[in-house]
mmCIF file of C-alpha atoms (C1' of nucleotides) in Angstrom:
data_model
loop_
_atom_site.group_PDB
_atom_site.id
_atom_site.type_symbol
_atom_site.label_atom_id
_atom_site.label_comp_id
_atom_site.label_asym_id
_atom_site.label_seq_id
_atom_site.Cartn_x
_atom_site.Cartn_y
_atom_site.Cartn_z
ATOM 1 C CA MET A 168 -0.141 -0.112 0.035
ATOM 2 C CA ARG A 169 2.826 2.223 0.652
ATOM 3 C CA LYS A 170 4.443 3.733 -2.402
ATOM 4 C CA PRO A 171 8.244 3.168 -2.901
ATOM 5 C CA LYS A 172 10.550 5.841 -1.538
ATOM 6 C CA THR A 173 12.010 6.586 -5.025
ATOM 7 C CA ASN A 174 10.036 9.703 -6.784
ATOM 8 C CA MET A 175 8.239 10.394 -3.089
ATOM 9 C CA PRO A 176 7.205 13.798 -3.098
ATOM 10 C CA ASP A 177 9.437 16.000 -0.687
ATOM 11 C CA GLU A 178 6.319 16.576 1.640
ATOM 12 C CA GLN A 179 5.421 12.845 1.861
ATOM 13 C CA GLN A 180 8.888 12.473 3.260
ATOM 14 C CA ARG A 181 8.770 15.145 5.729
ATOM 15 C CA PHE A 182 5.248 13.934 6.827
ATOM 16 C CA GLU A 183 6.884 10.321 7.097
ATOM 17 C CA ARG A 184 9.919 11.368 9.298
ATOM 18 C CA PHE A 185 7.809 13.517 11.502
ATOM 19 C CA LEU A 186 5.321 10.579 12.165
ATOM 20 C CA ARG A 187 8.158 8.141 13.013
ATOM 21 C CA SER A 188 9.825 10.528 15.257
ATOM 22 C CA ARG A 189 6.729 10.642 17.241
ATOM 23 C CA GLN A 190 6.162 6.910 17.233
ATOM 24 C CA LEU A 191 3.030 7.653 15.123
ATOM 25 C CA LYS A 192 2.038 5.438 12.206
ATOM 26 C CA LEU A 193 1.880 6.129 8.376
ATOM 27 C CA THR A 194 -1.661 5.111 7.258
ATOM 28 C CA GLY A 195 -2.923 4.733 3.909
ATOM 29 C CA GLU A 196 -5.372 7.493 4.904
ATOM 30 C CA ARG A 197 -2.839 9.724 6.251
ATOM 31 C CA GLN A 198 -0.653 9.077 2.905
ATOM 32 C CA GLU A 199 -3.839 9.980 0.813
ATOM 33 C CA LEU A 200 -4.712 13.305 2.767
ATOM 34 C CA VAL A 201 -1.179 14.831 2.245
ATOM 35 C CA ALA A 202 -1.180 14.057 -1.272
ATOM 36 C CA GLU A 203 -4.556 15.627 -1.702
ATOM 37 C CA VAL A 204 -3.677 18.686 0.663
ATOM 38 C CA PHE A 205 -0.873 19.383 -2.080
ATOM 39 C CA ALA A 206 -2.948 18.938 -5.076
ATOM 40 C CA GLN A 207 -5.053 21.824 -4.035
ATOM 41 C CA ALA A 208 -4.065 24.820 -5.703
ATOM 42 C CA GLN A 209 -5.636 27.190 -3.205
ATOM 43 C CA HIS A 210 -6.687 27.542 0.141
ATOM 44 C CA PHE A 211 -9.562 25.132 1.384
ATOM 45 C CA ASP A 212 -11.496 24.123 4.197
ATOM 46 C CA ALA A 213 -11.668 20.874 5.951
ATOM 47 C CA ASP A 214 -14.905 20.166 4.377
ATOM 48 C CA GLN A 215 -13.557 20.630 0.716
ATOM 49 C CA LEU A 216 -10.907 18.428 1.361
ATOM 50 C CA HIS A 217 -13.369 15.865 2.715
ATOM 51 C CA MET A 218 -15.437 16.441 -0.107
ATOM 52 C CA ALA A 219 -12.463 16.197 -2.863
ATOM 53 C CA LEU A 220 -11.145 12.811 -1.091
ATOM 54 C CA LYS A 221 -14.668 11.613 -1.275
ATOM 55 C CA GLN A 222 -15.043 12.139 -5.143
ATOM 56 C CA GLN A 223 -12.088 10.101 -5.737
ATOM 57 C CA GLY A 224 -13.503 7.006 -3.979
ATOM 58 C CA LYS A 225 -11.258 7.866 -0.899
ATOM 59 C CA ALA A 226 -13.862 8.045 1.854
ATOM 60 C CA ILE A 227 -11.858 9.085 5.103
ATOM 61 C CA SER A 228 -14.059 10.190 7.669
ATOM 62 C CA ARG A 229 -14.307 13.811 8.589
ATOM 63 C CA ALA A 230 -12.545 13.130 11.874
ATOM 64 C CA THR A 231 -9.914 11.743 10.400
ATOM 65 C CA VAL A 232 -9.472 14.730 8.211
ATOM 66 C CA TYR A 233 -9.421 16.964 11.093
ATOM 67 C CA ARG A 234 -6.944 14.832 12.980
ATOM 68 C CA THR A 235 -4.820 14.494 10.290
ATOM 69 C CA LEU A 236 -5.059 18.452 9.223
ATOM 70 C CA ASP A 237 -3.789 18.725 12.903
ATOM 71 C CA LEU A 238 -0.819 16.680 12.627
ATOM 72 C CA LEU A 239 0.265 18.598 9.272
ATOM 73 C CA VAL A 240 -0.133 21.842 11.144
ATOM 74 C CA GLN A 241 2.277 20.542 14.217
ATOM 75 C CA CYS A 242 4.376 19.479 11.580
ATOM 76 C CA GLY A 243 4.542 22.837 9.466
ATOM 77 C CA LEU A 244 3.461 21.425 6.360
ATOM 78 C CA VAL A 245 0.065 23.132 6.344
ATOM 79 C CA ARG A 246 -0.984 26.817 7.611
ATOM 80 C CA LYS A 247 -4.171 27.148 9.469
ATOM 81 C CA SER A 248 -5.487 30.368 9.314
ATOM 82 C CA SER A 249 -9.010 32.241 10.093
ATOM 83 C CA PHE A 250 -10.533 34.911 8.085
ATOM 84 C CA GLY A 251 -13.564 35.620 10.289
ATOM 85 C CA ASP A 252 -15.961 33.499 8.792
ATOM 86 C CA GLN A 253 -16.980 30.611 10.827
ATOM 87 C CA HIS A 254 -14.601 27.738 9.592
ATOM 88 C CA ALA A 255 -10.703 27.327 9.826
ATOM 89 C CA HIS A 256 -8.939 28.064 6.119
ATOM 90 C CA TYR A 257 -5.772 25.499 5.400
ATOM 91 C CA GLU A 258 -3.203 26.079 2.985
ATOM 92 C CA PRO A 259 -0.363 23.410 1.779
ATOM 93 C CA VAL A 260 3.177 25.114 2.837
ATOM 94 C CA ARG A 261 5.145 24.819 -0.244
ATOM 95 C CA SER A 262 8.200 27.242 0.523
ATOM 96 C CA ASN A 263 9.260 28.779 3.661
ATOM 97 C CA GLU A 264 8.529 32.252 2.780
ATOM 98 C CA HIS A 265 5.777 33.774 4.633
ATOM 99 C CA HIS A 266 3.125 35.644 3.159
ATOM 100 C CA ASP A 267 -0.174 37.200 3.915
ATOM 101 C CA HIS A 268 -3.664 37.647 2.414
ATOM 102 C CA LEU A 269 -5.799 40.069 0.396
ATOM 103 C CA ILE A 270 -9.581 38.659 0.924
ATOM 104 C CA CYS A 271 -12.361 40.063 -1.454
ATOM 105 C CA MET A 272 -14.980 40.419 0.412
ATOM 106 C CA ASN A 273 -17.174 40.186 -2.505
ATOM 107 C CA CYS A 274 -16.097 36.733 -4.180
ATOM 108 C CA HIS A 275 -14.374 35.610 -1.341
ATOM 109 C CA GLY A 276 -11.407 35.348 -3.039
ATOM 110 C CA ILE A 277 -7.995 35.049 -1.543
ATOM 111 C CA ILE A 278 -4.695 36.768 -2.957
ATOM 112 C CA GLU A 279 -1.292 36.203 -1.543
ATOM 113 C CA PHE A 280 1.318 38.700 -1.410
ATOM 114 C CA PHE A 281 4.700 38.776 0.305
ATOM 115 C CA ARG A 282 6.363 41.905 1.789
ATOM 116 C CA PRO A 283 9.957 42.001 3.342
ATOM 117 C CA ASP A 284 9.090 45.082 4.747
ATOM 118 C CA LEU A 285 6.347 43.738 6.775
ATOM 119 C CA GLU A 286 8.810 41.592 8.525
ATOM 120 C CA HIS A 287 10.945 44.316 9.525
ATOM 121 C CA LEU A 288 8.158 46.168 10.278
ATOM 122 C CA GLN A 289 6.996 43.291 12.764
ATOM 123 C CA GLU A 290 10.275 43.270 14.484
ATOM 124 C CA ALA A 291 9.857 47.010 15.270
ATOM 125 C CA ILE A 292 6.883 46.737 16.784
ATOM 126 C CA CYS A 293 7.353 43.549 18.884
ATOM 127 C CA SER A 294 10.807 45.245 20.516
ATOM 128 C CA GLU A 295 8.751 48.297 21.276
ATOM 129 C CA HIS A 296 6.552 45.797 23.672
ATOM 130 C CA ALA A 297 9.202 43.425 24.465
ATOM 131 C CA PHE A 298 6.712 40.787 23.018
ATOM 132 C CA LYS A 299 8.550 37.727 21.362
ATOM 133 C CA PRO A 300 6.949 37.415 17.880
ATOM 134 C CA LEU A 301 6.498 33.544 16.765
ATOM 135 C CA HIS A 302 4.403 34.341 13.873
ATOM 136 C CA HIS A 303 1.916 36.751 12.385
ATOM 137 C CA SER A 304 -1.030 37.097 9.831
ATOM 138 C CA LEU A 305 -1.858 40.394 8.102
ATOM 139 C CA GLN A 306 -5.288 40.462 6.253
ATOM 140 C CA ILE A 307 -6.335 42.950 4.277
ATOM 141 C CA PHE A 308 -10.573 43.164 3.471
ATOM 142 C CA GLY A 309 -11.510 44.831 0.522
ATOM 143 C CA LEU A 310 -12.598 44.207 -3.188
ATOM 144 C CA CYS A 311 -10.258 42.466 -5.747
ATOM 145 C CA LYS A 312 -9.693 43.997 -9.143
ATOM 146 C CA VAL A 313 -12.591 42.271 -10.632
ATOM 147 C CA CYS A 314 -15.215 42.972 -8.029
ATOM 148 C CA ARG A 315 -14.445 46.700 -7.509
ATOM 149 C CA GLU A 316 -15.402 47.206 -11.283
ATOM 150 C CA LEU A 317 -18.307 45.208 -10.953
ATOM 151 C CA GLU A 318 -20.042 46.577 -8.071
ATOM 152 C CA PRO A 319 -20.711 50.387 -8.331
ATOM 153 C CA GLU A 320 -20.615 50.463 -4.223
ATOM 154 C CA GLY A 321 -24.309 49.772 -4.332
ATOM 155 C CA LEU A 322 -26.375 48.925 -1.287
ATOM 156 C CA ALA A 323 -26.033 45.179 -1.343
ATOM 157 C CA MET A 324 -22.319 45.463 -1.025
ATOM 158 C CA SER A 325 -22.272 47.726 1.849
ATOM 159 C CA GLN A 326 -24.391 45.301 3.809
ATOM 160 C CA ARG A 327 -22.311 42.318 2.513
ATOM 161 C CA ILE A 328 -19.314 44.507 3.997
ATOM 162 C CA SER A 329 -21.304 44.833 7.461
ATOM 163 C CA GLN A 330 -21.462 41.070 7.948
ATOM 164 C CA LEU A 331 -17.779 40.253 7.826
ATOM 165 C CA SER A 332 -15.439 40.544 10.752
ATOM 166 C CA VAL A 333 -12.294 41.717 11.121
ATOM 167 C CA MET B 540 -36.933 53.613 31.711
ATOM 168 C CA ARG B 541 -35.169 55.948 29.054
ATOM 169 C CA LYS B 542 -32.316 57.952 30.365
ATOM 170 C CA PRO B 543 -32.331 61.829 29.739
ATOM 171 C CA LYS B 544 -30.161 62.966 27.072
ATOM 172 C CA THR B 545 -28.275 65.355 29.131
ATOM 173 C CA ASN B 546 -25.219 63.609 30.117
ATOM 174 C CA MET B 547 -25.929 60.971 27.771
ATOM 175 C CA PRO B 548 -22.758 59.252 26.670
ATOM 176 C CA ASP B 549 -21.604 60.147 23.223
ATOM 177 C CA GLU B 550 -22.018 56.532 22.184
ATOM 178 C CA GLN B 551 -25.324 56.007 23.328
ATOM 179 C CA GLN B 552 -26.174 59.155 21.263
ATOM 180 C CA ARG B 553 -24.545 57.456 18.264
ATOM 181 C CA PHE B 554 -26.447 54.361 19.031
ATOM 182 C CA GLU B 555 -29.639 56.183 19.020
ATOM 183 C CA ARG B 556 -29.085 57.904 15.960
ATOM 184 C CA PHE B 557 -28.202 54.837 14.088
ATOM 185 C CA LEU B 558 -31.363 53.084 15.536
ATOM 186 C CA ARG B 559 -33.519 55.861 14.374
ATOM 187 C CA SER B 560 -32.210 56.334 10.726
ATOM 188 C CA ARG B 561 -32.966 52.436 10.372
ATOM 189 C CA GLN B 562 -36.652 52.638 12.074
ATOM 190 C CA LEU B 563 -35.200 50.431 14.735
ATOM 191 C CA LYS B 564 -36.347 50.724 18.356
ATOM 192 C CA LEU B 565 -34.517 51.979 21.536
ATOM 193 C CA THR B 566 -35.183 49.295 23.922
ATOM 194 C CA GLY B 567 -33.945 49.312 27.875
ATOM 195 C CA GLU B 568 -32.044 45.973 26.791
ATOM 196 C CA ARG B 569 -30.046 47.693 24.076
ATOM 197 C CA GLN B 570 -29.557 50.711 26.197
ATOM 198 C CA GLU B 571 -27.955 48.429 28.895
ATOM 199 C CA LEU B 572 -25.836 46.330 26.541
ATOM 200 C CA VAL B 573 -24.243 49.500 25.194
ATOM 201 C CA ALA B 574 -23.283 50.694 28.433
ATOM 202 C CA GLU B 575 -21.932 47.411 29.471
ATOM 203 C CA VAL B 576 -19.743 47.227 26.020
ATOM 204 C CA PHE B 577 -18.083 50.690 26.947
ATOM 205 C CA ALA B 578 -17.559 49.652 30.546
ATOM 206 C CA GLN B 579 -15.529 46.758 29.364
ATOM 207 C CA ALA B 580 -11.653 47.632 29.787
ATOM 208 C CA GLN B 581 -10.399 45.047 26.982
ATOM 209 C CA HIS B 582 -11.327 42.942 24.642
ATOM 210 C CA PHE B 583 -14.185 40.564 25.293
ATOM 211 C CA ASP B 584 -16.386 37.850 23.687
ATOM 212 C CA ALA B 585 -20.314 37.313 23.735
ATOM 213 C CA ASP B 586 -20.402 34.944 26.666
ATOM 214 C CA GLN B 587 -18.222 37.526 29.171
ATOM 215 C CA LEU B 588 -20.803 40.194 28.247
ATOM 216 C CA HIS B 589 -23.738 38.082 29.078
ATOM 217 C CA MET B 590 -22.238 37.147 32.342
ATOM 218 C CA ALA B 591 -21.077 40.621 33.106
ATOM 219 C CA LEU B 592 -24.748 41.623 32.317
ATOM 220 C CA LYS B 593 -26.244 38.843 34.205
ATOM 221 C CA GLN B 594 -23.938 39.612 37.479
ATOM 222 C CA GLN B 595 -25.617 43.056 37.496
ATOM 223 C CA GLY B 596 -29.081 41.783 37.329
ATOM 224 C CA LYS B 597 -29.551 42.701 33.879
ATOM 225 C CA ALA B 598 -30.701 39.123 32.642
ATOM 226 C CA ILE B 599 -30.355 39.790 28.739
ATOM 227 C CA SER B 600 -30.723 36.623 26.670
ATOM 228 C CA ARG B 601 -27.844 35.407 24.765
ATOM 229 C CA ALA B 602 -30.016 36.001 21.582
ATOM 230 C CA THR B 603 -30.207 39.483 22.241
ATOM 231 C CA VAL B 604 -26.427 39.784 23.095
ATOM 232 C CA TYR B 605 -25.772 38.393 19.715
ATOM 233 C CA ARG B 606 -28.394 40.633 17.964
ATOM 234 C CA THR B 607 -27.275 43.867 19.444
ATOM 235 C CA LEU B 608 -23.536 43.228 18.941
ATOM 236 C CA ASP B 609 -24.289 42.687 15.210
ATOM 237 C CA LEU B 610 -26.143 46.043 15.443
ATOM 238 C CA LEU B 611 -22.914 47.638 17.353
ATOM 239 C CA VAL B 612 -20.745 46.502 14.806
ATOM 240 C CA GLN B 613 -22.871 47.477 11.921
ATOM 241 C CA CYS B 614 -22.793 51.089 13.507
ATOM 242 C CA GLY B 615 -19.245 51.316 14.182
ATOM 243 C CA LEU B 616 -19.092 51.476 17.463
ATOM 244 C CA VAL B 617 -17.845 47.876 17.887
ATOM 245 C CA ARG B 618 -15.593 46.162 16.320
ATOM 246 C CA LYS B 619 -15.266 42.381 15.739
ATOM 247 C CA SER B 620 -12.270 40.069 15.450
ATOM 248 C CA SER B 621 -11.329 36.890 14.871
ATOM 249 C CA PHE B 622 -7.946 35.312 16.607
ATOM 250 C CA GLY B 623 -8.033 31.533 15.437
ATOM 251 C CA ASP B 624 -9.838 30.687 18.397
ATOM 252 C CA GLN B 625 -13.295 29.334 18.349
ATOM 253 C CA HIS B 626 -15.387 32.228 19.304
ATOM 254 C CA ALA B 627 -15.376 35.830 17.712
ATOM 255 C CA HIS B 628 -13.797 38.905 19.959
ATOM 256 C CA TYR B 629 -15.398 42.505 20.507
ATOM 257 C CA GLU B 630 -14.065 45.528 21.552
ATOM 258 C CA PRO B 631 -15.333 49.073 21.991
ATOM 259 C CA VAL B 632 -14.363 51.839 19.385
ATOM 260 C CA ARG B 633 -13.415 54.593 21.119
ATOM 261 C CA SER B 634 -11.509 56.509 18.766
ATOM 262 C CA ASN B 635 -11.180 56.401 15.090
ATOM 263 C CA GLU B 636 -7.529 55.675 15.234
ATOM 264 C CA HIS B 637 -7.247 51.988 13.899
ATOM 265 C CA HIS B 638 -5.006 49.616 15.742
ATOM 266 C CA ASP B 639 -3.558 46.099 15.875
ATOM 267 C CA HIS B 640 -2.840 43.404 17.944
ATOM 268 C CA LEU B 641 -0.225 41.400 19.723
ATOM 269 C CA ILE B 642 -1.664 38.215 21.257
ATOM 270 C CA CYS B 643 0.196 36.211 23.467
ATOM 271 C CA MET B 644 -0.102 32.617 22.867
ATOM 272 C CA ASN B 645 0.528 31.740 26.684
ATOM 273 C CA CYS B 646 -1.948 33.841 28.782
ATOM 274 C CA HIS B 647 -3.759 34.976 25.820
ATOM 275 C CA GLY B 648 -3.484 38.528 26.431
ATOM 276 C CA ILE B 649 -4.256 40.965 23.848
ATOM 277 C CA ILE B 650 -1.810 44.108 23.622
ATOM 278 C CA GLU B 651 -3.041 46.859 21.166
ATOM 279 C CA PHE B 652 -0.585 48.843 18.776
ATOM 280 C CA PHE B 653 -0.903 51.497 16.108
ATOM 281 C CA ARG B 654 1.757 52.171 13.589
ATOM 282 C CA PRO B 655 0.924 54.796 10.928
ATOM 283 C CA ASP B 656 3.668 53.085 8.609
ATOM 284 C CA LEU B 657 1.329 49.929 8.575
ATOM 285 C CA GLU B 658 -1.396 51.950 6.992
ATOM 286 C CA HIS B 659 1.002 53.010 4.354
ATOM 287 C CA LEU B 660 2.385 49.901 3.653
ATOM 288 C CA GLN B 661 -1.339 48.839 3.232
ATOM 289 C CA GLU B 662 -1.926 51.506 0.384
ATOM 290 C CA ALA B 663 1.183 50.179 -1.411
ATOM 291 C CA ILE B 664 0.447 46.478 -1.209
ATOM 292 C CA CYS B 665 -3.185 46.953 -2.396
ATOM 293 C CA SER B 666 -1.849 49.430 -5.238
ATOM 294 C CA GLU B 667 0.371 46.597 -6.632
ATOM 295 C CA HIS B 668 -2.743 44.461 -6.801
ATOM 296 C CA ALA B 669 -5.316 46.903 -7.851
ATOM 297 C CA PHE B 670 -6.803 45.779 -4.744
ATOM 298 C CA LYS B 671 -9.440 48.418 -2.856
ATOM 299 C CA PRO B 672 -8.747 47.957 0.773
ATOM 300 C CA LEU B 673 -11.633 48.668 3.376
ATOM 301 C CA HIS B 674 -10.035 47.702 6.449
ATOM 302 C CA HIS B 675 -7.090 45.333 7.506
ATOM 303 C CA SER B 676 -6.323 43.387 10.597
ATOM 304 C CA LEU B 677 -2.674 42.471 11.770
ATOM 305 C CA GLN B 678 -1.791 40.095 14.166
ATOM 306 C CA ILE B 679 1.144 39.124 15.636
ATOM 307 C CA PHE B 680 1.023 35.794 17.664
ATOM 308 C CA GLY B 681 3.954 35.134 20.496
ATOM 309 C CA LEU B 682 4.904 35.519 23.795
ATOM 310 C CA CYS B 683 4.085 38.701 25.942
ATOM 311 C CA LYS B 684 6.799 40.066 28.044
ATOM 312 C CA VAL B 685 5.736 38.686 31.258
ATOM 313 C CA CYS B 686 5.211 35.023 29.663
ATOM 314 C CA ARG B 687 8.615 34.949 27.766
ATOM 315 C CA GLU B 688 10.509 35.249 31.118
ATOM 316 C CA LEU B 689 8.230 32.614 32.882
ATOM 317 C CA GLU B 690 8.278 29.969 30.321
ATOM 318 C CA PRO B 691 11.922 28.535 29.382
ATOM 319 C CA GLU B 692 10.538 27.135 25.899
ATOM 320 C CA GLY B 693 9.536 24.127 27.652
ATOM 321 C CA LEU B 694 7.727 21.437 25.989
ATOM 322 C CA ALA B 695 4.295 22.173 27.254
ATOM 323 C CA MET B 696 4.981 25.660 25.690
ATOM 324 C CA SER B 697 5.771 24.291 22.215
ATOM 325 C CA GLN B 698 2.629 22.337 22.540
ATOM 326 C CA ARG B 699 0.298 24.923 23.346
ATOM 327 C CA ILE B 700 1.849 26.882 20.431
ATOM 328 C CA SER B 701 0.828 24.297 17.997
ATOM 329 C CA GLN B 702 -2.931 24.414 19.050
ATOM 330 C CA LEU B 703 -3.281 28.053 17.925
ATOM 331 C CA SER B 704 -4.214 28.793 14.353
ATOM 332 C CA VAL B 705 -2.921 32.249 12.718
ATOM 333 C "C1'" DG C 686 -52.520 49.816 17.021
ATOM 334 C "C1'" DT C 687 -48.608 48.591 14.461
ATOM 335 C "C1'" DT C 688 -44.135 46.958 13.871
ATOM 336 C "C1'" DG C 689 -40.207 45.518 15.583
ATOM 337 C "C1'" DA C 690 -37.871 43.460 19.989
ATOM 338 C "C1'" DT C 691 -37.494 39.711 23.420
ATOM 339 C "C1'" DG C 692 -36.729 34.978 25.607
ATOM 340 C "C1'" DC C 693 -36.423 30.573 24.924
ATOM 341 C "C1'" DA C 694 -35.607 26.552 22.670
ATOM 342 C "C1'" DA C 695 -34.432 24.224 18.691
ATOM 343 C "C1'" DA C 696 -31.504 24.286 15.018
ATOM 344 C "C1'" DC C 697 -27.080 24.754 13.017
ATOM 345 C "C1'" DT C 698 -22.266 24.686 11.801
ATOM 346 C "C1'" DA C 699 -17.840 23.817 12.600
ATOM 347 C "C1'" DT C 700 -15.046 20.732 15.338
ATOM 348 C "C1'" DT C 701 -13.930 17.285 19.255
ATOM 349 C "C1'" DT C 702 -14.039 12.943 21.723
ATOM 350 C "C1'" DG C 703 -15.155 8.074 23.369
ATOM 351 C "C1'" DC C 704 -15.627 3.527 21.951
ATOM 352 C "C1'" DA C 705 -15.000 -0.841 19.572
ATOM 353 C "C1'" DG C 706 -13.291 -2.905 16.129
ATOM 354 C "C1'" DG C 707 -8.948 -2.811 12.697
ATOM 355 C "C1'" DC C 708 -3.863 -2.330 10.883
ATOM 356 C "C1'" DA C 709 0.878 -0.568 11.136
ATOM 357 C "C1'" DG C 710 4.989 -1.586 13.141
ATOM 358 C "C1'" DC D 71 0.447 -8.658 19.497
ATOM 359 C "C1'" DT D 72 0.734 -3.969 21.344
ATOM 360 C "C1'" DG D 73 -0.557 0.428 20.384
ATOM 361 C "C1'" DC D 74 -1.702 3.572 17.727
ATOM 362 C "C1'" DC D 75 -5.639 4.678 13.833
ATOM 363 C "C1'" DT D 76 -10.292 4.568 11.796
ATOM 364 C "C1'" DG D 77 -15.004 5.316 11.510
ATOM 365 C "C1'" DC D 78 -19.187 6.178 13.566
ATOM 366 C "C1'" DA D 79 -22.258 8.284 16.344
ATOM 367 C "C1'" DA D 80 -22.582 11.464 20.004
ATOM 368 C "C1'" DA D 81 -21.211 15.679 22.309
ATOM 369 C "C1'" DT D 82 -19.495 20.298 22.507
ATOM 370 C "C1'" DA D 83 -19.138 25.393 21.064
ATOM 371 C "C1'" DG D 84 -20.413 29.025 19.312
ATOM 372 C "C1'" DT D 85 -24.077 31.367 16.806
ATOM 373 C "C1'" DT D 86 -28.395 31.676 14.459
ATOM 374 C "C1'" DT D 87 -33.626 31.380 14.143
ATOM 375 C "C1'" DG D 88 -38.963 30.641 14.519
ATOM 376 C "C1'" DC D 89 -42.117 31.520 17.180
ATOM 377 C "C1'" DA D 90 -45.634 33.563 20.747
ATOM 378 C "C1'" DT D 91 -45.610 37.364 23.552
ATOM 379 C "C1'" DC D 92 -44.270 41.985 24.717
ATOM 380 C "C1'" DA D 93 -43.136 46.933 24.593
ATOM 381 C "C1'" DA D 94 -41.376 51.158 21.895
ATOM 382 C "C1'" DC D 95 -43.123 54.380 18.971
#
DNA sequence: GTTGATGCAAACTATTTGCAGGCAG
DNA sequence: CTGCCTGCAAATAGTTTGCATCAAC
């Protein structure tokens, strides 16, 4: 059931090492889940992942999806974020370059960006408060290029905006 | 039941104007809730507010607490945030100066800071992506001054950290 | 008197957990 | 074989909603 080590993607290897270091087991479900996580192009939530697996005949229970995502977060292979809506968002970690998010309040699209000066700013802020930073999350809520042209600032829009939390 | 307008705090007046502009009613519950929101020194969640009111004999139902907080958010008197734990956080808006948060992952304390250069940075980032910013939220997770001295980077700590999401 | 507001309980959503049987090491 | 893992269903936590009653305007 397990694939040969040759040609095994890096993330699978890292996960396997992580599991072994904790005396945890490399099950078929865990392998399929990692593969699917890294097959995701964008951010996803637990339910989307669960669905995607089901559509491929890999019916992994929600409980296992949550349990495995949690392991992947601990392992550093997955990042978990909260954008103010009711559920958690996950994304595969493909590089060690930290990025932040622009979130469109109309189409709910997520745009990633990286800003080195933001990292410096974080340092400055933290040293002022003797705070030891471990990680940060900057979210800018607004309208993406497409949506800002579509919606002429109508009532429907401002209502929708007032629903979303920071 | 309603207090006289003289000496009524600014936020009460703003809330009253907001309600009238929408044909909504100024009830005793709503007044008590606003008063309690602005009596809060720090961030709070729906349940803390509900408790605080109950302790003063103002037994306002949870449903009404949520409904009224929602109105206050729409009115701009309250800010709602999500820090990755399961519940929403609220804070009274006392000035129009936007601030962001340092969040201690050990004691869960919240430190506020304001950085004008962050606002400029936001403009720069958004114009690169033709994104129209409406508001943002920068959260820096780490250890506050007290906790960084207390905990010598033990196991308990790193476990706790891995629980929290970004 | 209208119309919107409240409290209650039930519904809902996202997530977690206890348990019995199953599989990796 | 031993202990971790899985699926299931039940439990939880936070929040929302339907409905009958009640109060503001």
